[in-house]
Amino acid sequence: MSILGKSINRPDAPGKTTGKTRFLTDIAVDNMAHGAPVYSSIPFGEYTSIDLSKAKKVDGYIDFVSAKDIPAENQIGVIVPDQPLFADKTVRFIGDSIGLVVAETHEAAIEAAKAVSISYAEKTPYYTIDESRDAEDNFIHESNLACHHKVRKGDIQKGFVESDQIIEARFKTPYQEHYYLEPQACIASPNGSDKMKILGSLQCPFYIQKAIARVFDWPYENILVEQAPTGGAFGGKEDIPSEVCARAAVAAMKINRPVKVVYTRHDDAQLTSKRHPFQMNYKVGVKNDGTLVSAEILLEENAGAYATLSTVVSYRSCAQAMGPYVIPNIHVDSNSYLTNLPTTGAFRGFGSPQAAFGHERMMDVIADELGIEPMALRLKNVIRPGDQTQTAQVLNESVGAEETIQEAAKLAKWDIFNPTKDSRYKYGLGMSSIHYGNCLGAAGWHMDGSGVNIKLFPDGNVHVAYGLVEMGQGSETAVRQMTAEAMGISMDRITVLPTNSAQVPDSGPAVASRNVVMTGNAIRNATKKILPVLKNSAAKWMSCSIDDISISNDIINDRSSGTEIQFHELCDYMGKTQTDMEFTGWWHTPELDYDATTGIGEAYFSYSFATQIAKVKVDTLTGLVDVENIYAAYDVGKAINPSGIEGQVEGGSAQGIGWATTEDFKIKDGKVQTPNLTTYLLPTALDSADVETTIVEKPEPEGPWGAKGIGEPSIIPTAGAVANAVSNAIGIQMNEIPLTPERVLNALNGK
Ligand code: MOS
């Protein structure tokens, strides 16, 4: 391999670091109007009247669109059809969409939206998981349960009887706001009476295509979706852009002009999805030597007002609830409850960071109870090749869990950790080990295929269109690298095109750490078609046998004569000889044998493994937690771009440290109290840790060149590691995050 495994600079970096990249706020199209959302100011009830008189007086006001302007189906629910695009009387959270004001400028639209006066008949809202679960009537939808998943393996009661000790603990994890630096934004441009072009800051172009097709009852092909450079997403631009774009599209059709919508930061925080808060109960039976025997786990999630992607979060957290450990008997229930709060959905890991906090805190609680060293407890139970996951899936290959524990421990000098003794500052180390099911898994197999379109030009340039997206994670770089490697040509020739729904088949969502695996395999499949064509043309030109041709580093070589030609010369010849120079590639994940009624079987086709160790310093006077170091080891199968992986782990760790310490998302009476960076404290470079990463390569047979996903695994272990380190430092089990100074001081003061 000449290109893979080398650290490569990102083609998108110069534009993004110098400010030259034009994001949606910088983009205007001719004759464009601006939209601003009008949304419920009550958490639950019905609106009884809408008064536009004041809004109409705002200079530049054009129109107001609402449910009655929707041509076909008023529905935006991505999995469960429970969410109107514009509320039809019933509103279920502060932020539930009622309409969109369009005006000549962004400012006028916002002013007019504020001037819309709405009357309501209120109902009693539900805010907490407990209130929602225990409700007997006045449900938010048909019931208050958004979804439920389970795992039933072995006989847990027998397992508890066979255990020496049964240990129980409860854990809580909070909201997390994505806080992508660029808020939700799009431009919807109508084209005639039945076509629409969308330019958007987005993760899932094909979701948007389907959403708009549904709202207008148009064929999919009438909607062209193009991704603009996207300033962060983290799952927050998975399903939400479908509603932002579909509302803009309804307005654009009504006024027959392009409509741009850019959410203000305040509206973005109130209207869009977050990470699900979890409350978790772990009851685990163990032998005195630390062997895990039996577990009964209950995960409960606050889903907000609509089901959105709760089922994905619930499924994944359920399947991964006990982490990368072997356990013969286990029951897991994962329930998402509807409340009258902003929706929760996709956020880097789909419930994995929450479940990982549960199982990794639990491992340290068990270690403490049994008096076993925490790393030794993990090594005693960690999954190794040939072992079963908690869903009874036997993993034979690409199982690097144990190596990640060993490698992270080496980096952290775990064995010789000898904290400075200080009466005010307490130091601690905490370990956290995880597995992450790659791609969509058994529940999402029907959407788990992706494509590429590779086009060669007679001048030797190569364009790659793919169906997933660059959202800051470095996918463009990886796609370029993998194409160059597969074709045997230099990266300089390759341009990765902005994602556009017309250039590739529906490739599913750009989520679940799918890009390298899906697009990489699609590239390899395209190359199986490209290479024979290249070789055939070269053999014709050089009058040799096709078997004598080899291609590498941009050079086409005829072994029989020793003749060499350049790749661009071959492309020129192909052009002149009327050769088809456009190729497609497709790949879907292997079919999975999984039983949803028991949660037993192949939940995912492959797993990434990782271990992080956090080193913290706790100020016992102020309660401040300083995460000084993160020592990380990642089994990614094969590193495509090592510096890209290090970047992901640094970013994921920073985001995980924020979730574990500084980010304290607050909602009061249904209203977000932390809608800006003054009130919601994202970690800065100073709050983040010094992150060191070791890469472990246990090749995945189904992965391209053996590769597995890294995007989400980068954040999943962090909060558990930080909480374990703080617990270790102060000698108190910290079972709830964020570890704000208040929470730490309360613990130290025995509250
Ligand atoms: Mo991400 S949670 O895979 O959109």
Short mmCIF file of N, CA and C and ligand atoms in Angstrom, two decimals, residues 178 203-204 233-239 275 309 312-313 316 345-351 436 440 471 509-514 712, ligand 1:
data_model
loop_
_atom_site.label_atom_id
_atom_site.label_comp_id
_atom_site.label_asym_id
_atom_site.label_seq_id
_atom_site.Cartn_x
_atom_site.Cartn_y
_atom_site.Cartn_z
N HIS A 178 -25.55 19.75 20.52
CA HIS A 178 -24.48 19.51 19.53
C HIS A 178 -23.54 20.72 19.42
N GLN A 203 -26.37 16.32 6.84
CA GLN A 203 -25.70 15.02 6.88
C GLN A 203 -26.33 14.00 5.92
N CYS A 204 -27.62 14.16 5.65
CA CYS A 204 -28.34 13.07 4.98
C CYS A 204 -29.17 13.57 3.80
N ALA A 233 -21.79 18.93 12.61
CA ALA A 233 -23.10 18.27 12.55
C ALA A 233 -23.28 17.35 13.76
N PHE A 234 -22.41 16.36 13.91
CA PHE A 234 -22.37 15.47 15.08
C PHE A 234 -23.66 14.70 15.31
N GLY A 235 -24.45 14.50 14.27
CA GLY A 235 -25.76 13.85 14.43
C GLY A 235 -26.89 14.87 14.43
N GLY A 236 -26.57 16.11 14.77
CA GLY A 236 -27.59 17.17 14.82
C GLY A 236 -28.07 17.60 13.46
N LYS A 237 -27.37 17.15 12.41
CA LYS A 237 -27.85 17.43 11.06
C LYS A 237 -28.21 16.14 10.34
N GLU A 238 -28.62 15.12 11.14
CA GLU A 238 -29.12 13.89 10.52
C GLU A 238 -30.57 14.08 10.08
N ASP A 239 -31.50 14.20 11.02
CA ASP A 239 -32.91 14.31 10.64
C ASP A 239 -33.43 15.75 10.64
N ARG A 275 -28.70 15.20 22.66
CA ARG A 275 -28.43 13.85 23.15
C ARG A 275 -29.47 13.47 24.21
N LEU A 309 -35.38 9.87 16.19
CA LEU A 309 -34.43 8.76 16.06
C LEU A 309 -34.25 7.98 17.36
N VAL A 312 -33.29 4.28 17.19
CA VAL A 312 -31.89 3.96 16.86
C VAL A 312 -31.04 4.01 18.14
N VAL A 313 -31.30 5.04 18.94
CA VAL A 313 -30.56 5.24 20.19
C VAL A 313 -30.88 4.11 21.18
N ARG A 316 -29.35 0.68 19.95
CA ARG A 316 -27.89 0.60 20.07
C ARG A 316 -27.46 0.54 21.54
N GLY A 345 -32.20 12.88 19.84
CA GLY A 345 -32.01 11.96 18.71
C GLY A 345 -30.56 11.60 18.53
N ALA A 346 -30.10 11.79 17.28
CA ALA A 346 -28.73 11.39 16.95
C ALA A 346 -27.73 12.37 17.54
N PHE A 347 -26.77 11.86 18.24
CA PHE A 347 -25.61 12.66 18.66
C PHE A 347 -24.45 11.71 18.84
N ARG A 348 -23.46 11.87 17.98
CA ARG A 348 -22.21 11.11 18.00
C ARG A 348 -22.26 9.90 18.95
N GLY A 349 -22.64 8.77 18.40
CA GLY A 349 -22.65 7.54 19.18
C GLY A 349 -24.02 6.92 19.37
N PHE A 350 -25.11 7.69 19.08
CA PHE A 350 -26.46 7.12 19.16
C PHE A 350 -26.71 6.36 20.46
N GLY A 351 -26.52 7.00 21.59
CA GLY A 351 -26.79 6.31 22.86
C GLY A 351 -25.61 5.52 23.40
N TYR A 436 -18.11 -0.64 19.63
CA TYR A 436 -19.10 0.13 18.87
C TYR A 436 -19.46 -0.64 17.61
N LEU A 440 -25.28 0.53 10.45
CA LEU A 440 -26.63 0.68 10.99
C LEU A 440 -27.12 -0.55 11.75
N MET A 471 -18.44 16.46 6.89
CA MET A 471 -19.09 17.40 7.82
C MET A 471 -18.07 17.89 8.85
N PRO A 509 -27.89 7.24 5.25
CA PRO A 509 -27.47 8.43 5.99
C PRO A 509 -25.97 8.46 6.27
N ALA A 510 -25.40 9.67 6.33
CA ALA A 510 -23.99 9.83 6.72
C ALA A 510 -23.92 9.87 8.24
N VAL A 511 -24.05 8.71 8.84
CA VAL A 511 -24.12 8.56 10.30
C VAL A 511 -23.41 7.26 10.67
N ALA A 512 -23.40 6.96 11.98
CA ALA A 512 -22.98 5.66 12.48
C ALA A 512 -21.56 5.29 12.04
N SER A 513 -20.71 6.29 11.92
CA SER A 513 -19.30 6.07 11.54
C SER A 513 -19.20 5.23 10.28
N ARG A 514 -20.11 5.51 9.31
CA ARG A 514 -20.22 4.65 8.13
C ARG A 514 -19.24 4.96 7.02
N GLU A 712 -17.51 8.00 15.79
CA GLU A 712 -18.21 7.98 17.07
C GLU A 712 -17.42 7.33 18.20
MO1 MOS B 1 -24.59 10.25 14.14
S1 MOS B 1 -25.36 9.84 16.06
O1 MOS B 1 -24.27 8.74 13.61
O2 MOS B 1 -25.76 11.06 13.20
#
